[in-house]
Amino acid sequence: MTILITAGPTQEAIDPVRYLTNRSSGKMGYALAEQALGMKHRVILISGPTQLDIPAGADFIPVESAREMFTAVERFISQSDIAIFAAAVADYRPTSVPEQKIKKSSETMTLELVKNPDILGSCRDVFHYQGVLVGFAAETEKVEEHARGKLLRKGCDLLIANDVSRQDIGFDQDENEIMLITAEETIPLPKDSKKHLASHVIKEALLISQEKAEQ
Ligand code: CTP
């Protein structure tokens, strides 16, 4: 199988020395890549900037902005049987980026932002992707309800939901507590290492892929 994974944050330039970004270490996406490689699958890892080592054996596509990630996914997704969207994509980017550094002037400054393309949300309608689609949802309230809405809205087969309001798990931590959500069921997994959780996610995605093939 070929598994495409997006990981890490995106960086959206404000000027040549500044950017907007999301809080993301990339650990979950890289753990997914490691697990899939360990199971001898081909991995296409499309990643925003992180401090992590590139998983050995992955086809690694480094990107910076959401638009670059969109283009990379558009280019490679048709090669994959399963696509997992673990990246923390910046929802907005500055409308225009000056060539020179912005100098301090007035006491306040306003930055105009424009929406970035929804990469996961483009898979079915824009990229016409027919493989197994796995999304992530970082929520702070009504976790299952919001995540289930996202599953349907973005045409996912599986959605991985986590509660980012909790300090002990998630961002930059080695552990997480997630729920696996499909159209039929919700499977809550106990708090565990990102490595073990990644292995659960890959196995569930492979199961769905098998079910789809048998239909
Ligand atoms: N995602 C993406 N491209 C974007 C934004 C998000 O591919 N521009 C993917 C993420 O990688 C993740 C999923 O979509 O798998 C959830 O993103 P999120 O921003 O939480 O979803 P939204 O529908 O934008 O909902 P919200 O209003 O909560 O931001």
Short mmCIF file of C-alpha atoms and ligand atoms in Angstrom, two decimals:
data_model
loop_
_atom_site.label_atom_id
_atom_site.label_comp_id
_atom_site.label_asym_id
_atom_site.label_seq_id
_atom_site.Cartn_x
_atom_site.Cartn_y
_atom_site.Cartn_z
CA MET A 1 0.00 0.00 0.00
CA THR A 2 1.03 3.61 -0.47
CA ILE A 3 0.12 5.96 2.37
CA LEU A 4 0.28 9.74 1.98
CA ILE A 5 0.64 11.70 5.21
CA THR A 6 0.57 15.46 5.81
CA ALA A 7 2.33 16.58 8.98
CA GLY A 8 3.59 19.55 10.96
CA PRO A 9 2.48 23.17 10.86
CA THR A 10 2.41 25.45 7.83
CA GLN A 11 4.15 28.83 7.87
CA GLU A 12 2.46 31.80 6.20
CA ALA A 13 4.83 34.69 5.42
CA ILE A 14 4.00 38.16 6.76
CA ASP A 15 7.22 39.69 5.37
CA PRO A 16 10.74 38.28 4.67
CA VAL A 17 11.46 37.74 8.40
CA ARG A 18 8.06 36.94 9.97
CA TYR A 19 5.34 34.35 9.60
CA LEU A 20 2.04 33.10 11.04
CA THR A 21 1.87 29.49 12.14
CA ASN A 22 -0.03 26.94 14.25
CA ARG A 23 1.16 25.11 17.33
CA SER A 24 2.31 21.73 16.04
CA SER A 25 5.46 19.68 16.63
CA GLY A 26 4.65 17.24 13.82
CA LYS A 27 5.12 14.31 16.23
CA MET A 28 1.81 12.58 15.43
CA GLY A 29 2.28 12.76 11.65
CA TYR A 30 5.88 11.50 11.89
CA ALA A 31 4.79 8.68 14.24
CA LEU A 32 2.21 7.66 11.63
CA ALA A 33 4.92 7.66 8.96
CA GLU A 34 7.27 5.55 11.15
CA GLN A 35 4.54 3.00 11.89
CA ALA A 36 3.48 2.70 8.25
CA LEU A 37 7.11 2.28 7.16
CA GLY A 38 7.58 -0.36 9.88
CA MET A 39 4.68 -2.28 8.32
CA LYS A 40 6.54 -2.08 4.97
CA HIS A 41 4.17 0.37 3.29
CA ARG A 42 5.39 3.12 0.96
CA VAL A 43 5.04 6.51 2.67
CA ILE A 44 4.79 9.91 1.00
CA LEU A 45 5.35 12.40 3.82
CA ILE A 46 4.38 15.99 2.97
CA SER A 47 5.58 18.07 5.89
CA GLY A 48 5.70 21.64 7.07
CA PRO A 49 8.82 22.76 9.01
CA THR A 50 9.53 20.64 12.14
CA GLN A 51 12.52 19.81 14.36
CA LEU A 52 12.08 16.07 13.74
CA ASP A 53 14.33 13.65 11.83
CA ILE A 54 13.01 12.56 8.44
CA PRO A 55 11.75 8.96 8.81
CA ALA A 56 14.18 6.68 6.95
CA GLY A 57 12.66 5.29 3.77
CA ALA A 58 9.88 7.88 3.39
CA ASP A 59 9.42 9.86 0.18
CA PHE A 60 9.80 13.25 1.87
CA ILE A 61 8.25 16.38 0.38
CA PRO A 62 9.08 19.48 2.46
CA VAL A 63 6.73 22.46 2.19
CA GLU A 64 6.27 25.76 4.03
CA SER A 65 2.90 27.31 3.30
CA ALA A 66 -0.62 25.86 3.06
CA ARG A 67 -0.67 26.63 -0.65
CA GLU A 68 2.56 24.68 -1.16
CA MET A 69 1.08 21.77 0.83
CA PHE A 70 -2.08 21.94 -1.32
CA THR A 71 0.00 21.71 -4.52
CA ALA A 72 2.07 18.79 -3.18
CA VAL A 73 -1.06 16.86 -2.10
CA GLU A 74 -2.71 17.56 -5.46
CA ARG A 75 0.38 16.18 -7.20
CA PHE A 76 0.89 13.01 -5.15
CA ILE A 77 -2.50 11.93 -3.75
CA SER A 78 -3.52 9.83 -6.76
CA GLN A 79 -0.53 7.55 -6.00
CA SER A 80 -1.90 6.68 -2.55
CA ASP A 81 -4.37 4.10 -1.26
CA ILE A 82 -4.74 5.86 2.09
CA ALA A 83 -4.29 9.59 2.80
CA ILE A 84 -3.91 10.84 6.36
CA PHE A 85 -4.13 14.57 7.11
CA ALA A 86 -2.28 15.17 10.36
CA ALA A 87 -0.93 18.63 9.45
CA ALA A 88 -1.98 21.71 11.41
CA VAL A 89 -2.65 23.89 8.40
CA ALA A 90 -2.95 27.64 8.99
CA ASP A 91 -6.54 28.52 8.08
CA TYR A 92 -5.56 32.05 6.94
CA ARG A 93 -2.53 33.80 5.38
CA PRO A 94 -1.67 37.49 5.00
CA THR A 95 -3.39 38.96 1.93
CA SER A 96 -0.16 40.42 0.60
CA VAL A 97 3.51 39.94 1.48
CA PRO A 98 5.82 42.94 1.04
CA GLU A 99 9.30 42.31 -0.38
CA GLN A 100 10.92 44.36 2.39
CA LYS A 101 10.70 43.93 6.16
CA ILE A 102 7.76 45.81 7.70
CA LYS A 103 9.15 48.68 9.84
CA LYS A 104 7.66 49.80 13.16
CA SER A 105 5.52 52.91 12.77
CA SER A 106 2.19 53.42 14.54
CA GLU A 107 1.19 51.96 17.93
CA THR A 108 -1.21 49.49 16.38
CA MET A 109 -1.12 47.63 13.13
CA THR A 110 -3.73 45.61 11.28
CA LEU A 111 -2.92 42.54 9.26
CA GLU A 112 -5.43 41.54 6.61
CA LEU A 113 -5.79 37.79 6.17
CA VAL A 114 -7.33 35.66 3.46
CA LYS A 115 -8.55 32.06 3.80
CA ASN A 116 -6.22 29.26 2.75
CA PRO A 117 -7.52 26.37 0.67
CA ASP A 118 -8.92 23.47 2.70
CA ILE A 119 -6.63 20.66 1.54
CA LEU A 120 -8.47 17.75 3.19
CA GLY A 121 -11.79 19.29 2.18
CA SER A 122 -10.64 19.37 -1.48
CA CYS A 123 -9.77 15.67 -1.70
CA ARG A 124 -13.14 14.33 -2.81
CA ASP A 125 -14.53 17.19 -4.93
CA VAL A 126 -11.38 18.80 -6.35
CA PHE A 127 -8.80 15.96 -6.46
CA HIS A 128 -11.50 13.26 -7.05
CA TYR A 129 -9.72 11.02 -4.55
CA GLN A 130 -11.32 7.62 -4.02
CA GLY A 131 -8.94 6.08 -1.49
CA VAL A 132 -9.33 5.94 2.28
CA LEU A 133 -9.43 9.48 3.67
CA VAL A 134 -8.38 10.12 7.26
CA GLY A 135 -8.70 13.54 8.92
CA PHE A 136 -7.80 14.98 12.29
CA ALA A 137 -9.90 17.28 14.44
CA ALA A 138 -8.44 19.38 17.22
CA GLU A 139 -11.36 20.51 19.35
CA THR A 140 -11.76 22.35 22.65
CA GLU A 141 -15.42 21.46 23.34
CA LYS A 142 -18.13 19.03 22.18
CA VAL A 143 -15.26 16.97 20.78
CA GLU A 144 -17.21 14.02 19.38
CA GLU A 145 -20.05 16.12 17.95
CA HIS A 146 -17.72 18.59 16.19
CA ALA A 147 -15.47 15.81 14.92
CA ARG A 148 -18.39 13.83 13.52
CA GLY A 149 -19.54 16.96 11.66
CA LYS A 150 -16.05 17.31 10.19
CA LEU A 151 -16.02 13.62 9.12
CA LEU A 152 -19.18 14.17 7.05
CA ARG A 153 -18.29 17.65 5.75
CA LYS A 154 -14.87 16.63 4.45
CA GLY A 155 -15.91 13.20 3.11
CA CYS A 156 -13.59 11.27 5.45
CA ASP A 157 -13.77 7.55 6.15
CA LEU A 158 -12.10 8.03 9.52
CA LEU A 159 -11.61 11.01 11.77
CA ILE A 160 -9.14 11.20 14.65
CA ALA A 161 -10.43 13.57 17.31
CA ASN A 162 -8.55 15.00 20.25
CA ASP A 163 -9.29 17.51 22.98
CA VAL A 164 -6.68 20.26 22.72
CA SER A 165 -7.95 22.08 25.81
CA ARG A 166 -6.12 19.47 27.94
CA GLN A 167 -2.58 20.39 28.97
CA ASP A 168 -1.31 16.85 29.63
CA ILE A 169 -1.78 15.57 26.07
CA GLY A 170 -1.54 16.74 22.51
CA PHE A 171 0.62 19.69 21.48
CA ASP A 172 4.33 18.93 21.70
CA GLN A 173 3.67 15.99 24.07
CA ASP A 174 4.69 12.41 23.40
CA GLU A 175 1.30 11.16 24.54
CA ASN A 176 -2.23 11.77 23.33
CA GLU A 177 -5.78 10.59 23.98
CA ILE A 178 -7.85 10.21 20.84
CA MET A 179 -11.16 8.96 19.53
CA LEU A 180 -11.44 7.10 16.24
CA ILE A 181 -14.68 8.19 14.57
CA THR A 182 -16.28 6.52 11.55
CA ALA A 183 -19.78 6.92 10.10
CA GLU A 184 -20.88 3.88 12.13
CA GLU A 185 -19.01 4.11 15.42
CA THR A 186 -16.82 5.97 17.88
CA ILE A 187 -13.86 4.13 19.38
CA PRO A 188 -12.29 5.98 22.35
CA LEU A 189 -8.67 4.91 22.94
CA PRO A 190 -7.02 5.28 26.35
CA LYS A 191 -4.17 7.78 26.79
CA ASP A 192 -1.09 6.30 25.17
CA SER A 193 2.15 7.16 23.35
CA LYS A 194 1.78 8.76 19.91
CA LYS A 195 3.70 5.75 18.61
CA HIS A 196 1.10 3.22 19.84
CA LEU A 197 -1.81 5.43 18.81
CA ALA A 198 -0.29 5.85 15.34
CA SER A 199 -0.18 2.07 14.99
CA HIS A 200 -3.94 1.87 15.89
CA VAL A 201 -4.76 4.56 13.32
CA ILE A 202 -2.81 2.84 10.53
CA LYS A 203 -4.42 -0.52 11.35
CA GLU A 204 -7.94 0.99 11.34
CA ALA A 205 -7.25 2.73 8.01
CA LEU A 206 -5.98 -0.55 6.52
CA LEU A 207 -9.14 -2.31 7.74
CA ILE A 208 -11.34 0.31 6.08
CA SER A 209 -9.28 -0.02 2.89
CA GLN A 210 -9.86 -3.80 2.94
CA GLU A 211 -13.61 -3.31 3.53
CA LYS A 212 -13.80 -0.84 0.61
CA ALA A 213 -12.01 -3.30 -1.66
CA GLU A 214 -14.51 -6.04 -0.76
CA GLN A 215 -17.57 -3.86 -1.51
N1 CTP B 1 -6.96 20.76 7.04
C1 CTP B 1 -6.45 20.88 5.75
N2 CTP B 1 -6.37 22.11 5.16
C2 CTP B 1 -6.76 23.23 5.83
C3 CTP B 1 -7.26 23.12 7.15
C4 CTP B 1 -7.34 21.87 7.72
O1 CTP B 1 -6.08 19.87 5.14
N3 CTP B 1 -6.66 24.41 5.24
C5 CTP B 1 -7.11 19.42 7.63
C6 CTP B 1 -6.24 19.15 8.84
O2 CTP B 1 -5.01 18.55 8.47
C7 CTP B 1 -7.12 18.19 9.64
C8 CTP B 1 -8.54 18.62 9.34
O3 CTP B 1 -8.44 19.32 8.09
O4 CTP B 1 -6.99 16.86 9.20
C9 CTP B 1 -9.21 19.46 10.43
O5 CTP B 1 -8.95 20.78 10.27
P1 CTP B 1 -9.75 21.95 11.03
O6 CTP B 1 -9.04 23.20 10.71
O7 CTP B 1 -9.92 21.59 12.47
O8 CTP B 1 -11.19 21.84 10.34
P2 CTP B 1 -12.22 22.95 9.98
O9 CTP B 1 -13.30 22.23 9.22
O10 CTP B 1 -11.51 24.06 9.31
O11 CTP B 1 -12.89 23.38 11.33
P3 CTP B 1 -12.61 24.55 12.38
O12 CTP B 1 -13.72 25.47 12.15
O13 CTP B 1 -12.67 23.82 13.69
O14 CTP B 1 -11.25 25.13 12.07
#
